[in-house]
Amino acid sequence: MSTLLRRVTVLGSTGSIGVNTLDVIARHPAQFEAFALTASTNVEVMLAQCVRHRPKFAVMVSEAHALELQTRLQTTNVPTQVLSGPAALETVAAHPDADTVMAAIVGAAGLPSCMAAARAGKRLLLANKEALVVGGQLFMDVVQAGGATLLPIDSEHSAIFQSLPESRSLWASTVDKIILTASGGPFRTRASATLRDVTPEEACAHPNWVMGRKISVDSATMMNKALEVIEARYLFGVSPERIEVVIHPQSVIHSMVQFVDHSVVAQLGTPDMRGPIAYGLSWPQRVVSGSAAIDFSQLAGLSFEAIHSHGHQERFPGLQLAWDAMAGPQGTTAVLNAANEIAVAAFLNRQIRFDHIHQVNLETLAAAQFVPPGSIGDLLDIDGLARRIAEQVAQRLAH
């Protein structure tokens, strides 16, 4: 690999993706350096990260948390400059002294900083799928106009990217379909009639992956896969009908590409996000990630289940919403994402039942009326409209 030092801004450094990114960076101090770190409220973890990685900037979303971090940093010899607020996120995302941005802020809140990095032509490592789900083609247009290099970090999309031909010019003529794998989450075999009784603790207990609470719930409902279908449509420029989802409980095959000759190329690995993170940081080269190698002698087998079998359509009704939203006008996928964020938050706060998440999403999609967006500002307006509707639906269901 080139000896060029990559300076990395990690948006959302205290979450699971951010922590794993810093782990990979620390393994290769001659190749990668943490330039800026950002977080929402977790001062304790951010303080430890600043001491360990000594970034030039640390950003906390609120001024109160930034002041607390600044005060605590004064007892160290760390020269990190502390900033606060959404504008500061965009500032460090576009800063000319950093060339790489890991976008790992969960939800639509990560869109403005992703856009800033794209406009500035960064190597943009996209772990925030919502940027594409909300931004859609408008986001891709900004990536192209800014000359950014967009690399997927979701394990499924990284797997697809690694399985596709190196030349993008061949994608349209050689790819038959993209096959996203899904673990099925903690409720793959649970009777759909009992899902109304699921607790937040049960929904967050993923059998294979260690993830944040929001994405864990999305995995339990399969809404994460719905969002990934939408993301794949824009990332790889394929039509929705050429994207398929299969359940693969072992999470060893991360996704596959079927070509026009019906041969299939798959990417395999242990369920450890450091693999796709390391690939994104070092692409087109590869570096040691810290993830364990597959021990094929210990694999009991690899199995697959169709979505239309085993009662999965009743168990995971939210998956179909991906194709329904993509069939609507531009902005519909933003409505779906916003509704789901509100619904998951209400479930985690024990305000609505687990099966109500799908109901909130359905009713919000049906009720939201908007003019197709022409700008990111329009998209954020649609996002706000959908959130208000979803909150009203959730409040009604809570009674």
XYZ file of C-alpha atoms in Angstrom:
399
model
C 0.000 0.000 0.000
C 1.092 3.593 -0.599
C 2.855 5.283 2.295
C 0.448 8.220 1.965
C -1.038 8.927 5.404
C -4.815 9.092 5.287
C -6.328 11.584 7.727
C -9.725 10.311 8.773
C -12.715 12.173 10.184
C -15.020 9.800 12.065
C -18.587 11.090 12.224
C -20.157 9.183 15.114
C -16.951 7.961 16.708
C -18.499 6.686 19.966
C -20.924 4.279 18.278
C -20.058 0.717 17.296
C -18.898 1.615 13.773
C -16.845 4.527 15.076
C -15.192 2.428 17.770
C -14.329 -0.276 15.238
C -12.982 2.324 12.810
C -10.617 3.673 15.444
C -9.541 0.125 16.238
C -8.505 -0.403 12.601
C -6.809 3.004 12.455
C -4.794 2.209 15.590
C -3.488 -0.981 13.976
C -1.913 1.022 11.130
C -0.432 4.234 12.550
C 1.818 4.706 9.507
C -1.172 4.629 7.141
C -4.115 6.169 9.000
C -4.591 9.008 11.477
C -7.708 10.175 13.311
C -8.136 13.812 12.268
C -11.539 14.645 13.775
C -14.002 12.747 15.965
C -17.665 13.582 16.546
C -20.326 12.355 18.961
C -23.744 13.270 20.245
C -23.651 13.052 24.057
C -21.109 10.421 25.142
C -18.447 12.605 26.752
C -16.843 9.717 28.642
C -16.023 7.670 25.543
C -15.078 10.755 23.520
C -12.623 11.823 26.230
C -10.934 8.418 26.144
C -10.801 8.523 22.347
C -9.210 11.967 22.366
C -6.555 10.834 24.832
C -5.858 7.699 22.812
C -5.961 9.130 19.269
C -5.210 12.851 19.816
C -7.385 14.195 16.969
C -7.113 17.792 15.867
C -10.856 18.321 16.439
C -13.582 16.796 18.609
C -17.205 17.777 17.998
C -20.106 17.306 20.416
C -23.589 18.074 19.129
C -24.642 20.145 22.158
C -22.699 23.063 23.612
C -23.142 21.702 27.154
C -21.470 18.401 26.284
C -18.734 20.231 24.387
C -17.992 22.399 27.436
C -17.836 19.317 29.644
C -15.411 17.637 27.242
C -13.274 20.773 26.999
C -13.105 21.081 30.768
C -12.070 17.474 31.217
C -9.479 17.683 28.431
C -7.782 20.542 30.302
C -6.541 18.021 32.872
C -4.690 16.169 30.094
C -1.981 17.250 27.689
C -4.197 16.575 24.668
C -4.312 19.606 22.309
C -7.625 18.641 20.672
C -9.834 21.596 19.751
C -13.452 21.091 20.877
C -16.331 22.325 18.712
C -20.097 22.012 19.035
C -23.248 22.046 16.971
C -24.501 20.681 13.632
C -22.521 23.279 11.663
C -19.314 22.004 13.239
C -20.120 18.507 11.971
C -20.233 19.861 8.432
C -17.041 21.857 9.008
C -14.958 18.838 9.993
C -16.605 16.667 7.317
C -15.420 19.089 4.637
C -12.136 20.156 6.247
C -9.349 20.402 3.631
C -6.776 18.744 5.925
C -8.670 15.434 6.008
C -9.107 13.234 2.943
C -11.339 10.456 4.321
C -14.669 10.634 6.162
C -16.326 7.727 7.949
C -20.039 8.578 8.000
C -21.431 6.621 10.948
C -24.041 8.967 12.442
C -27.256 6.980 12.770
C -30.363 8.189 10.974
C -31.307 11.208 8.884
C -29.290 13.390 11.291
C -26.196 12.228 9.429
C -27.329 13.515 6.018
C -26.032 17.137 6.155
C -22.495 16.119 7.183
C -22.486 13.351 4.546
C -23.480 15.929 1.954
C -20.710 18.274 3.115
C -18.121 15.503 2.722
C -19.479 14.615 -0.720
C -19.394 18.233 -1.910
C -15.799 18.489 -0.693
C -14.755 15.474 -2.765
C -13.744 13.229 0.126
C -13.272 9.487 0.207
C -16.645 8.948 1.853
C -17.052 5.685 3.751
C -20.800 5.339 4.056
C -21.987 3.455 7.128
C -25.051 5.702 7.443
C -27.466 4.009 5.037
C -30.073 6.672 5.761
C -28.073 9.245 3.767
C -28.913 7.314 0.610
C -32.380 6.253 1.714
C -33.290 9.889 2.392
C -31.065 11.580 -0.185
C -31.571 9.133 -3.034
C -30.540 10.396 -6.440
C -30.010 13.918 -5.102
C -27.280 12.573 -2.830
C -25.681 10.604 -5.668
C -25.716 13.753 -7.831
C -23.789 15.645 -5.129
C -21.262 12.801 -4.877
C -20.659 12.974 -8.620
C -20.525 16.775 -8.766
C -18.069 16.928 -5.854
C -15.822 14.218 -7.264
C -16.160 12.195 -4.063
C -15.284 8.508 -3.845
C -18.245 6.733 -2.263
C -17.418 3.390 -0.627
C -20.068 1.321 1.210
C -19.357 0.115 4.758
C -22.538 -1.842 5.517
C -21.318 -5.434 5.446
C -23.840 -6.334 2.740
C -23.018 -3.448 0.426
C -19.294 -3.824 0.964
C -19.713 -7.482 -0.003
C -21.563 -6.519 -3.177
C -18.926 -3.914 -4.047
C -16.184 -6.507 -3.557
C -18.076 -8.999 -5.755
C -18.754 -6.651 -8.676
C -16.357 -6.186 -11.618
C -13.657 -3.618 -10.911
C -14.784 -1.570 -13.908
C -18.109 0.137 -13.233
C -18.712 0.265 -16.983
C -19.347 -3.497 -16.876
C -21.969 -3.431 -14.138
C -24.974 -2.646 -16.335
C -24.171 -5.263 -18.981
C -22.975 -8.146 -16.801
C -25.053 -8.072 -13.588
C -28.314 -10.024 -13.515
C -29.259 -9.316 -9.923
C -27.942 -8.366 -6.505
C -28.696 -10.740 -3.641
C -28.668 -9.256 -0.152
C -28.372 -11.736 2.689
C -30.203 -11.264 5.985
C -29.629 -13.139 9.220
C -33.307 -13.056 10.131
C -32.455 -11.470 13.458
C -33.608 -12.805 16.835
C -37.151 -13.666 15.684
C -36.467 -15.713 12.539
C -38.268 -18.744 13.947
C -40.646 -17.023 16.338
C -44.376 -17.306 15.646
C -45.583 -14.058 14.092
C -48.648 -14.012 16.367
C -46.387 -13.600 19.410
C -44.395 -10.624 18.089
C -46.771 -8.140 19.694
C -45.303 -9.181 23.064
C -41.643 -8.597 22.147
C -39.694 -6.410 24.596
C -36.942 -3.932 23.658
C -34.432 -6.186 25.382
C -35.443 -9.160 23.231
C -35.374 -7.087 20.034
C -31.865 -5.804 20.779
C -30.409 -9.290 21.385
C -29.058 -10.002 17.884
C -27.754 -13.557 17.477
C -24.713 -12.676 15.317
C -23.813 -8.995 15.387
C -23.044 -6.483 18.144
C -24.875 -3.293 17.136
C -26.550 -0.201 18.513
C -30.126 -0.364 19.796
C -31.786 1.303 16.813
C -30.174 -0.887 14.156
C -30.744 -3.961 16.327
C -34.486 -3.270 16.337
C -34.353 -2.671 12.578
C -32.720 -6.067 12.193
C -35.454 -7.659 14.298
C -38.185 -6.157 12.079
C -36.106 -6.576 8.867
C -36.514 -2.841 8.244
C -32.730 -2.672 8.122
C -32.918 -4.923 5.056
C -35.629 -2.733 3.521
C -33.348 0.278 3.932
C -30.421 -1.706 2.496
C -32.466 -2.606 -0.587
C -33.071 1.103 -1.190
C -29.397 1.861 -0.564
C -28.315 -0.840 -3.027
C -30.602 0.585 -5.705
C -28.745 3.916 -5.628
C -25.236 2.688 -4.820
C -25.095 0.218 -7.675
C -27.553 1.738 -10.136
C -29.759 -1.344 -10.455
C -33.525 -1.357 -10.844
C -35.515 -2.448 -7.772
C -36.773 -5.653 -9.396
C -33.159 -6.824 -9.770
C -32.557 -6.775 -6.006
C -33.391 -9.890 -3.996
C -33.202 -10.712 -0.271
C -32.535 -14.196 1.102
C -32.277 -15.203 4.751
C -28.905 -16.687 5.666
C -28.856 -17.345 9.433
C -25.099 -17.916 9.777
C -24.099 -14.395 8.527
C -21.006 -15.824 6.821
C -21.920 -14.933 3.236
C -22.466 -11.192 3.474
C -24.080 -10.784 0.041
C -23.826 -11.997 -3.539
C -23.946 -10.870 -7.162
C -25.537 -13.045 -9.829
C -24.320 -12.356 -13.364
C -26.075 -12.750 -16.698
C -24.454 -16.172 -17.193
C -26.035 -17.161 -13.835
C -22.703 -17.556 -12.115
C -22.670 -16.093 -8.596
C -19.840 -14.296 -6.823
C -20.131 -14.040 -3.029
C -18.053 -12.389 -0.322
C -17.544 -14.306 2.922
C -16.215 -13.297 6.307
C -16.804 -13.514 10.019
C -19.513 -11.151 11.359
C -17.102 -8.357 12.323
C -17.505 -4.823 10.999
C -13.756 -4.252 11.061
C -13.555 -6.226 7.806
C -15.569 -3.825 5.615
C -14.176 -0.831 7.543
C -10.585 -1.863 6.803
C -11.467 -2.449 3.150
C -13.024 1.000 2.843
C -10.054 2.696 4.495
C -7.449 0.898 2.377
C -9.283 0.378 -0.957
C -8.182 -0.687 -3.525
C -5.568 -2.356 -1.313
C -6.230 -4.496 1.759
C -4.852 -4.312 5.294
C -5.113 -6.398 8.450
C -8.496 -5.641 10.037
C -8.312 -7.466 13.363
C -11.285 -9.677 12.503
C -10.936 -13.433 12.890
C -10.520 -15.710 9.891
C -13.276 -18.159 8.993
C -12.556 -21.625 10.326
C -14.216 -23.708 7.630
C -13.691 -26.879 9.649
C -16.009 -25.453 12.300
C -18.812 -24.459 9.944
C -21.693 -26.866 10.398
C -23.174 -25.628 7.138
C -24.516 -22.636 5.276
C -28.283 -22.457 4.889
C -30.699 -20.173 3.074
C -34.420 -19.469 3.357
C -36.603 -17.632 0.874
C -38.577 -14.647 2.122
C -41.812 -16.256 0.879
C -41.170 -19.423 2.925
C -41.248 -20.319 6.622
C -43.845 -17.606 7.336
C -41.264 -14.850 6.836
C -43.613 -12.524 4.930
C -45.973 -12.464 7.922
C -43.080 -12.232 10.383
C -41.305 -9.414 8.486
C -43.980 -7.374 6.644
C -41.797 -4.253 6.621
C -39.400 -5.634 4.027
C -41.866 -5.137 1.166
C -42.073 -1.424 2.032
C -38.694 -0.945 0.312
C -40.108 -1.762 -3.110
C -43.373 0.064 -2.351
C -41.467 3.240 -1.432
C -39.178 3.040 -4.466
C -42.263 2.799 -6.682
C -43.489 6.133 -5.286
C -42.276 9.630 -6.175
C -38.825 10.825 -5.147
C -38.981 11.554 -1.421
C -41.118 8.519 -0.510
C -38.105 6.626 0.790
C -37.348 9.608 3.029
C -40.874 9.296 4.448
C -40.334 5.604 5.164
C -37.033 6.252 6.914
C -38.418 9.070 9.073
C -41.478 7.066 10.078
C -39.327 4.112 11.023
C -36.995 6.235 13.169
C -39.953 7.612 15.099
C -41.568 4.179 15.438
C -38.391 2.484 16.680
C -37.770 5.262 19.210
C -41.347 4.908 20.494
C -40.910 1.143 20.823
C -37.599 1.478 22.653
C -39.279 3.957 25.011
C -42.028 1.336 25.592
C -44.707 3.613 24.171
C -45.861 1.255 21.405
C -45.750 -2.492 20.785
C -43.193 -4.174 18.529
C -45.804 -4.944 15.858
C -46.906 -1.302 15.913
C -43.629 -0.288 14.250
C -44.914 -1.594 10.917
C -48.293 0.060 11.469
C -46.663 3.458 12.075
C -44.646 3.062 8.882
C -47.674 2.025 6.811
C -49.947 4.804 8.054
C -47.256 7.474 7.626
C -46.577 6.402 4.034
C -50.311 6.576 3.308
C -50.829 9.978 4.935
C -47.765 11.946 3.819
C -48.500 14.276 0.910
C -45.620 16.292 -0.520
C -44.176 17.848 -3.636
C -41.255 15.809 -5.047
C -38.043 17.429 -3.765
C -35.630 19.455 -5.829
C -33.060 20.029 -3.119
C -31.722 18.603 0.121
C -33.693 21.295 1.962
C -36.874 19.933 0.384
C -35.914 16.419 1.501
C -35.398 17.595 5.065
C -38.831 19.247 4.943
C -40.344 15.931 3.836
C -38.440 14.220 6.630
C -39.921 16.665 9.156
C -43.448 16.199 7.781
C -43.163 12.414 8.020
C -41.866 12.613 11.588
C -44.830 14.726 12.686
C -47.290 12.288 11.122
C -45.494 9.278 12.593
C -45.471 10.854 16.048
C -49.238 11.383 15.842
C -49.772 7.752 14.784
C -47.502 6.492 17.574
C -49.309 8.627 20.140
C -52.643 7.225 19.046
C -51.366 3.643 19.202
C -49.919 4.256 22.667
C -53.381 4.764 24.151
